[in-house]
Amino acid sequence: MAYAQPLSINEAPDESKPILEAIEKKFGQSMNIFSTLAHQPDVLGGMTQINDGLENDLPAKYRELAYYKASQLNSCDYCSHYHRQAAKKAGLSDEQLDSMNVSSGDLFDEKERAVLKYAEQLTAKANVDSSVVKELKLFLNEKQLVTLAAAVALANFTNRINHGLDIELP
């Protein structure tokens, strides 16, 4: 059972209501993580602002690959559930998502392997080898690299929110 109950739009603080309405409009529903964070409107607003910013310049395939990898490493079933759907929509296959192993031969190209290594290192040790960043800079500009770092950081944030509050899938 969740440690903090998700709020409906009607139950949410006034500051959270427009954010929840925008989430429902965007996704067709308000997911439990957002409805739970509605208890604290500033945190909800900050998280959704970062989430929206991630969609601006990094290709969706790389963003979702990194997010899904971090969520898998953290055993976050909630985030893995939603980001698996987003990753498939971005062009990743079930076979790739079932593996998520950097050394999975032909499943991932060089760019995807670099993204996976980055997400794995940043999630596992909160640091990244400069050689991995060098690989990424062959195909990502600095703005995209910042977005990739933010995507992995947000994945780790949401994974911990989900675990810390025992947020359940609907």
Coordinates of N, CA and C in Angstrom, one line a residue:
M1 N 0.8 -1.2 0.0 CA 0.0 0.0 0.0 C 0.9 1.3 0.0
A2 N 0.5 2.2 -0.8 CA 1.3 3.4 -0.9 C 1.4 4.2 0.4
Y3 N 2.5 4.8 0.6 CA 2.7 5.5 1.9 C 2.1 6.9 1.8
A4 N 1.8 7.4 0.7 CA 1.0 8.7 0.5 C 0.1 8.4 -0.7
Q5 N -1.2 8.7 -0.4 CA -2.2 8.4 -1.4 C -2.2 9.4 -2.6
P6 N -2.4 8.9 -3.8 CA -2.6 9.8 -4.9 C -3.8 10.6 -4.7
L7 N -3.8 11.9 -5.2 CA -4.9 12.8 -5.1 C -5.6 12.9 -6.4
S8 N -6.9 13.0 -6.4 CA -7.6 13.4 -7.6 C -7.5 14.9 -7.8
I9 N -7.8 15.4 -9.0 CA -7.7 16.8 -9.2 C -8.5 17.6 -8.2
N10 N -9.7 17.1 -7.8 CA -10.6 17.8 -6.9 C -10.0 17.8 -5.5
E11 N -9.2 16.8 -5.1 CA -8.6 16.7 -3.8 C -7.3 17.5 -3.7
A12 N -6.7 17.8 -4.8 CA -5.3 18.3 -4.8 C -5.4 19.8 -4.4
P13 N -4.3 20.3 -3.8 CA -4.1 21.7 -3.5 C -4.4 22.5 -4.8
D14 N -4.9 23.7 -4.6 CA -5.2 24.6 -5.8 C -4.0 24.7 -6.7
E15 N -2.8 24.8 -6.2 CA -1.6 25.0 -7.0 C -1.3 23.8 -7.9
S16 N -1.7 22.6 -7.5 CA -1.4 21.4 -8.2 C -2.5 21.1 -9.3
K17 N -3.7 21.7 -9.1 CA -4.8 21.4 -10.0 C -4.5 21.6 -11.5
P18 N -3.9 22.8 -11.9 CA -3.7 23.0 -13.3 C -2.6 22.1 -13.8
I19 N -1.6 21.7 -13.0 CA -0.6 20.8 -13.4 C -1.2 19.5 -13.7
L20 N -2.0 19.0 -12.8 CA -2.6 17.7 -13.0 C -3.5 17.7 -14.2
E21 N -4.2 18.8 -14.4 CA -5.1 18.9 -15.6 C -4.2 18.8 -16.9
A22 N -3.1 19.5 -16.9 CA -2.2 19.5 -18.1 C -1.6 18.1 -18.3
I23 N -1.3 17.4 -17.2 CA -0.8 16.0 -17.3 C -1.9 15.1 -17.9
E24 N -3.1 15.2 -17.5 CA -4.2 14.4 -18.0 C -4.4 14.7 -19.5
K25 N -4.3 16.0 -19.9 CA -4.5 16.4 -21.3 C -3.4 15.7 -22.1
K26 N -2.1 15.8 -21.6 CA -1.0 15.3 -22.3 C -1.0 13.8 -22.4
F27 N -1.3 13.1 -21.3 CA -1.1 11.6 -21.3 C -2.5 10.9 -21.3
G28 N -3.6 11.6 -21.3 CA -4.9 10.9 -21.2 C -5.3 10.5 -19.9
Q29 N -4.4 10.6 -18.9 CA -4.7 10.2 -17.5 C -3.6 10.9 -16.6
S30 N -3.9 10.9 -15.3 CA -2.9 11.4 -14.4 C -2.3 10.1 -13.7
M31 N -1.0 9.9 -14.0 CA -0.4 8.7 -13.4 C -0.2 8.9 -11.9
N32 N -0.1 7.8 -11.2 CA 0.0 7.9 -9.7 C 1.2 8.7 -9.2
I33 N 2.3 8.7 -9.9 CA 3.4 9.5 -9.4 C 3.1 11.0 -9.3
F34 N 2.4 11.5 -10.4 CA 2.1 12.9 -10.4 C 1.0 13.2 -9.4
S35 N 0.0 12.3 -9.3 CA -1.1 12.5 -8.4 C -0.6 12.4 -7.0
T36 N 0.4 11.7 -6.7 CA 1.0 11.6 -5.3 C 1.8 12.9 -5.1
L37 N 2.6 13.3 -6.0 CA 3.4 14.5 -5.8 C 2.5 15.7 -5.7
A38 N 1.3 15.6 -6.1 CA 0.3 16.8 -6.0 C 0.2 17.3 -4.6
H39 N 0.5 16.4 -3.6 CA 0.5 16.9 -2.2 C 1.5 18.1 -2.0
Q40 N 2.5 18.1 -2.8 CA 3.6 19.1 -2.7 C 3.7 19.8 -4.1
P41 N 2.9 20.9 -4.3 CA 2.8 21.5 -5.7 C 4.1 22.0 -6.2
D42 N 5.1 22.4 -5.4 CA 6.3 22.9 -5.9 C 7.2 21.8 -6.5
V43 N 7.2 20.6 -5.8 CA 7.9 19.5 -6.3 C 7.2 18.9 -7.6
L44 N 5.9 18.8 -7.6 CA 5.2 18.4 -8.8 C 5.5 19.3 -10.0
G45 N 5.4 20.6 -9.7 CA 5.7 21.6 -10.8 C 7.1 21.5 -11.3
G46 N 8.1 21.3 -10.4 CA 9.5 21.2 -10.8 C 9.8 20.0 -11.6
M47 N 9.2 18.9 -11.2 CA 9.4 17.6 -11.9 C 8.8 17.7 -13.3
T48 N 7.6 18.2 -13.4 CA 7.0 18.2 -14.7 C 7.7 19.2 -15.6
Q49 N 8.2 20.3 -15.1 CA 9.0 21.2 -15.9 C 10.3 20.6 -16.4
I50 N 11.0 19.8 -15.6 CA 12.2 19.1 -16.1 C 11.8 18.1 -17.1
N51 N 10.7 17.3 -16.8 CA 10.2 16.3 -17.7 C 9.9 16.9 -19.1
D52 N 9.2 18.0 -19.1 CA 8.9 18.7 -20.4 C 10.2 19.1 -21.1
G53 N 11.1 19.6 -20.3 CA 12.4 20.1 -20.9 C 13.2 19.0 -21.6
L54 N 13.0 17.8 -21.1 CA 13.8 16.7 -21.7 C 13.3 16.4 -23.2
E55 N 12.2 16.9 -23.5 CA 11.6 16.5 -24.8 C 12.1 17.5 -25.9
N56 N 12.9 18.5 -25.6 CA 13.2 19.5 -26.5 C 14.3 19.3 -27.5
D57 N 15.4 18.6 -27.2 CA 16.5 18.5 -28.1 C 17.2 17.2 -28.2
L58 N 17.0 16.3 -27.3 CA 17.6 14.9 -27.4 C 16.7 14.0 -28.1
P59 N 17.2 13.3 -29.1 CA 16.3 12.3 -29.7 C 15.6 11.4 -28.7
A60 N 14.3 11.2 -28.9 CA 13.5 10.4 -28.0 C 14.1 9.0 -27.8
K61 N 14.7 8.4 -28.8 CA 15.2 7.1 -28.7 C 16.3 7.0 -27.6
Y62 N 17.2 8.0 -27.6 CA 18.3 8.1 -26.6 C 17.8 8.4 -25.2
R63 N 16.8 9.3 -25.2 CA 16.3 9.7 -23.9 C 15.6 8.5 -23.2
E64 N 14.8 7.8 -24.0 CA 14.0 6.7 -23.4 C 15.0 5.5 -23.1
L65 N 16.0 5.3 -23.9 CA 16.9 4.2 -23.7 C 17.6 4.5 -22.3
A66 N 18.1 5.7 -22.1 CA 18.8 6.1 -20.9 C 17.8 6.0 -19.7
Y67 N 16.6 6.5 -19.8 CA 15.6 6.4 -18.7 C 15.3 5.0 -18.3
Y68 N 15.1 4.2 -19.4 CA 14.7 2.8 -19.1 C 15.9 2.0 -18.5
K69 N 17.1 2.3 -18.9 CA 18.3 1.6 -18.4 C 18.4 1.9 -16.9
A70 N 18.3 3.2 -16.5 CA 18.4 3.6 -15.1 C 17.3 3.0 -14.3
S71 N 16.1 2.9 -14.8 CA 14.9 2.3 -14.1 C 15.1 0.8 -13.9
Q72 N 15.7 0.2 -14.9 CA 16.0 -1.2 -14.8 C 17.0 -1.5 -13.7
L73 N 18.1 -0.7 -13.7 CA 19.2 -0.8 -12.7 C 18.6 -0.6 -11.3
N74 N 17.7 0.3 -11.2 CA 17.1 0.6 -9.9 C 15.9 -0.3 -9.5
S75 N 15.6 -1.2 -10.4 CA 14.4 -2.1 -10.2 C 13.2 -1.4 -9.9
C76 N 12.9 -0.3 -10.7 CA 11.7 0.5 -10.5 C 10.7 0.0 -11.6
D77 N 9.8 -0.9 -11.1 CA 8.8 -1.5 -12.0 C 7.8 -0.4 -12.5
Y78 N 7.5 0.6 -11.7 CA 6.6 1.7 -12.1 C 7.2 2.4 -13.3
C79 N 8.4 2.9 -13.1 CA 9.0 3.7 -14.2 C 9.3 2.8 -15.5
S80 N 9.7 1.6 -15.2 CA 10.0 0.7 -16.3 C 8.7 0.4 -17.1
H81 N 7.6 0.3 -16.4 CA 6.3 0.1 -17.1 C 6.0 1.2 -18.1
Y82 N 6.0 2.4 -17.6 CA 5.7 3.6 -18.5 C 6.7 3.9 -19.5
H83 N 8.0 3.8 -19.1 CA 9.1 4.1 -20.1 C 9.3 3.0 -21.1
R84 N 8.9 1.8 -20.8 CA 9.0 0.8 -21.8 C 8.1 1.1 -23.0
Q85 N 6.9 1.6 -22.6 CA 5.9 2.0 -23.7 C 6.5 3.2 -24.5
A86 N 7.1 4.1 -23.8 CA 7.6 5.3 -24.5 C 8.8 4.9 -25.3
A87 N 9.6 4.0 -24.8 CA 10.8 3.5 -25.6 C 10.4 2.8 -26.9
K88 N 9.4 2.0 -26.8 CA 8.9 1.3 -28.0 C 8.3 2.3 -29.0
K89 N 7.6 3.3 -28.5 CA 7.1 4.4 -29.4 C 8.3 5.2 -30.0
A90 N 9.4 5.3 -29.3 CA 10.6 6.0 -29.8 C 11.4 5.1 -30.8
G91 N 11.0 3.8 -31.0 CA 11.7 3.0 -31.9 C 12.6 1.9 -31.4
L92 N 12.5 1.6 -30.1 CA 13.3 0.5 -29.5 C 12.4 -0.7 -29.6
S93 N 13.1 -1.9 -29.8 CA 12.3 -3.1 -29.9 C 12.2 -3.8 -28.5
D94 N 11.3 -4.8 -28.5 CA 11.1 -5.6 -27.2 C 12.4 -6.3 -26.9
E95 N 13.1 -6.8 -28.0 CA 14.3 -7.6 -27.8 C 15.4 -6.7 -27.1
Q96 N 15.5 -5.4 -27.6 CA 16.4 -4.5 -27.0 C 16.1 -4.2 -25.5
L97 N 14.8 -4.0 -25.3 CA 14.4 -3.6 -23.9 C 14.5 -4.8 -23.0
D98 N 14.3 -6.0 -23.5 CA 14.5 -7.2 -22.7 C 16.0 -7.4 -22.3
S99 N 16.9 -6.9 -23.1 CA 18.3 -7.2 -22.9 C 18.9 -6.0 -22.1
M100 N 18.9 -4.8 -22.6 CA 19.5 -3.6 -22.0 C 21.0 -3.9 -21.6
N101 N 21.6 -4.8 -22.2 CA 23.0 -5.1 -22.0 C 23.9 -4.5 -23.0
V102 N 24.8 -3.7 -22.6 CA 25.7 -2.9 -23.5 C 26.4 -3.9 -24.4
S103 N 26.7 -5.1 -24.0 CA 27.5 -6.0 -24.8 C 26.6 -7.0 -25.5
S104 N 25.4 -6.6 -25.8 CA 24.4 -7.5 -26.5 C 24.6 -7.5 -28.0
G105 N 25.9 -7.6 -28.4 CA 26.2 -7.8 -29.9 C 25.5 -6.8 -30.8
D106 N 24.7 -7.3 -31.6 CA 24.1 -6.5 -32.7 C 22.8 -5.8 -32.3
L107 N 22.3 -6.0 -31.1 CA 21.1 -5.4 -30.6 C 21.1 -3.8 -30.6
F108 N 22.3 -3.3 -30.3 CA 22.5 -1.8 -30.1 C 23.6 -1.4 -31.0
D109 N 23.4 -0.2 -31.6 CA 24.5 0.4 -32.4 C 25.5 1.1 -31.5
E110 N 26.6 1.6 -32.0 CA 27.6 2.3 -31.2 C 27.0 3.4 -30.4
K111 N 26.2 4.2 -31.0 CA 25.6 5.4 -30.3 C 24.7 4.9 -29.1
E112 N 23.9 3.9 -29.4 CA 23.0 3.4 -28.3 C 23.8 2.8 -27.2
R113 N 24.9 2.1 -27.5 CA 25.8 1.5 -26.5 C 26.4 2.6 -25.6
A114 N 26.8 3.7 -26.3 CA 27.4 4.8 -25.5 C 26.3 5.4 -24.5
V115 N 25.1 5.5 -25.0 CA 24.0 6.0 -24.1 C 23.8 5.1 -23.0
L116 N 23.8 3.8 -23.3 CA 23.6 2.8 -22.2 C 24.7 2.8 -21.2
K117 N 26.0 2.9 -21.6 CA 27.1 3.0 -20.7 C 27.0 4.3 -19.8
Y118 N 26.6 5.4 -20.4 CA 26.5 6.6 -19.7 C 25.4 6.5 -18.6
A119 N 24.2 6.0 -19.0 CA 23.1 5.8 -18.0 C 23.5 4.8 -16.9
E120 N 24.2 3.8 -17.3 CA 24.6 2.8 -16.3 C 25.6 3.4 -15.3
Q121 N 26.6 4.0 -15.8 CA 27.7 4.6 -14.9 C 27.1 5.7 -14.0
L122 N 26.3 6.6 -14.6 CA 25.8 7.7 -13.8 C 24.8 7.2 -12.7
T123 N 24.1 6.1 -13.1 CA 23.1 5.5 -12.1 C 23.9 4.7 -11.0
A124 N 24.8 3.9 -11.4 CA 25.5 3.0 -10.5 C 26.5 3.7 -9.6
K125 N 27.2 4.7 -10.1 CA 28.3 5.3 -9.3 C 28.2 6.8 -9.3
A126 N 27.2 7.4 -9.8 CA 27.0 8.9 -9.8 C 28.2 9.6 -10.4
N127 N 28.8 9.0 -11.3 CA 30.0 9.5 -12.0 C 30.1 8.8 -13.4
V128 N 30.8 9.4 -14.3 CA 30.9 8.9 -15.7 C 32.3 9.0 -16.1
D129 N 32.8 7.9 -16.7 CA 34.2 8.0 -17.3 C 34.3 8.9 -18.4
S130 N 35.4 9.7 -18.5 CA 35.5 10.6 -19.6 C 35.5 10.0 -21.0
S131 N 36.0 8.7 -21.0 CA 35.9 8.0 -22.3 C 34.5 7.8 -22.8
V132 N 33.6 7.6 -22.0 CA 32.2 7.5 -22.4 C 31.6 8.8 -22.9
V133 N 32.0 9.9 -22.2 CA 31.5 11.2 -22.6 C 32.1 11.5 -24.0
K134 N 33.4 11.1 -24.2 CA 34.0 11.4 -25.5 C 33.3 10.6 -26.6
E135 N 32.8 9.4 -26.3 CA 32.0 8.7 -27.3 C 30.7 9.4 -27.6
L136 N 30.1 9.9 -26.6 CA 28.8 10.6 -26.7 C 29.0 11.9 -27.6
K137 N 30.1 12.6 -27.3 CA 30.3 13.9 -28.0 C 30.6 13.7 -29.5
L138 N 30.7 12.5 -30.0 CA 30.9 12.2 -31.4 C 29.5 12.4 -32.1
F139 N 28.4 12.3 -31.4 CA 27.1 12.5 -32.0 C 26.1 13.4 -31.2
L140 N 26.5 13.8 -30.0 CA 25.6 14.7 -29.3 C 26.4 16.0 -29.1
N141 N 25.6 17.1 -29.2 CA 26.2 18.4 -28.9 C 26.1 18.6 -27.3
E142 N 26.7 19.7 -26.9 CA 26.7 19.9 -25.4 C 25.3 20.1 -24.8
K143 N 24.4 20.7 -25.6 CA 23.0 20.9 -25.1 C 22.3 19.5 -24.9
Q144 N 22.6 18.6 -25.9 CA 22.0 17.3 -25.9 C 22.6 16.5 -24.7
L145 N 23.9 16.7 -24.5 CA 24.6 16.0 -23.4 C 24.0 16.4 -22.0
V146 N 23.7 17.7 -21.9 CA 23.1 18.2 -20.7 C 21.7 17.5 -20.5
T147 N 21.0 17.4 -21.6 CA 19.6 16.8 -21.6 C 19.7 15.3 -21.2
L148 N 20.7 14.6 -21.7 CA 20.9 13.2 -21.4 C 21.2 13.1 -19.9
A149 N 22.1 13.9 -19.4 CA 22.4 13.9 -17.9 C 21.1 14.1 -17.1
A150 N 20.3 15.1 -17.6 CA 19.1 15.4 -16.8 C 18.1 14.2 -16.9
A151 N 18.1 13.6 -18.1 CA 17.2 12.4 -18.2 C 17.5 11.3 -17.3
V152 N 18.8 11.0 -17.2 CA 19.3 9.9 -16.2 C 19.0 10.4 -14.8
A153 N 19.3 11.6 -14.5 CA 19.0 12.2 -13.1 C 17.6 12.1 -12.8
L154 N 16.7 12.5 -13.7 CA 15.3 12.4 -13.5 C 14.8 11.0 -13.3
A155 N 15.3 10.1 -14.1 CA 15.0 8.7 -13.9 C 15.3 8.2 -12.5
N156 N 16.5 8.6 -12.0 CA 16.9 8.2 -10.7 C 16.0 8.9 -9.6
F157 N 15.7 10.1 -9.8 CA 14.8 10.8 -8.9 C 13.4 10.1 -8.9
T158 N 12.8 9.9 -10.0 CA 11.5 9.3 -10.0 C 11.5 7.9 -9.5
N159 N 12.6 7.1 -9.8 CA 12.8 5.8 -9.2 C 12.7 5.8 -7.7
R160 N 13.4 6.8 -7.1 CA 13.5 6.9 -5.7 C 12.2 7.4 -5.1
I161 N 11.6 8.3 -5.8 CA 10.2 8.8 -5.3 C 9.3 7.6 -5.3
N162 N 9.3 6.8 -6.4 CA 8.4 5.6 -6.4 C 8.7 4.6 -5.3
H163 N 10.0 4.3 -5.1 CA 10.3 3.4 -4.0 C 10.1 4.0 -2.6
G164 N 10.4 5.3 -2.5 CA 10.3 5.9 -1.2 C 8.9 6.1 -0.7
L165 N 8.0 6.2 -1.7 CA 6.5 6.4 -1.3 C 5.7 5.1 -1.7
D166 N 6.4 4.1 -2.2 CA 5.7 2.8 -2.6 C 4.5 3.1 -3.5
I167 N 4.8 3.9 -4.5 CA 3.7 4.3 -5.5 C 3.4 3.1 -6.3
E168 N 2.1 2.8 -6.5 CA 1.7 1.6 -7.2 C 1.2 2.0 -8.6
L169 N 1.4 1.0 -9.5 CA 0.8 1.1 -10.8 C -0.7 1.1 -10.7
P170 N -1.5 1.8 -11.5 CA -2.9 1.7 -11.4 C -3.5 0.4 -11.7

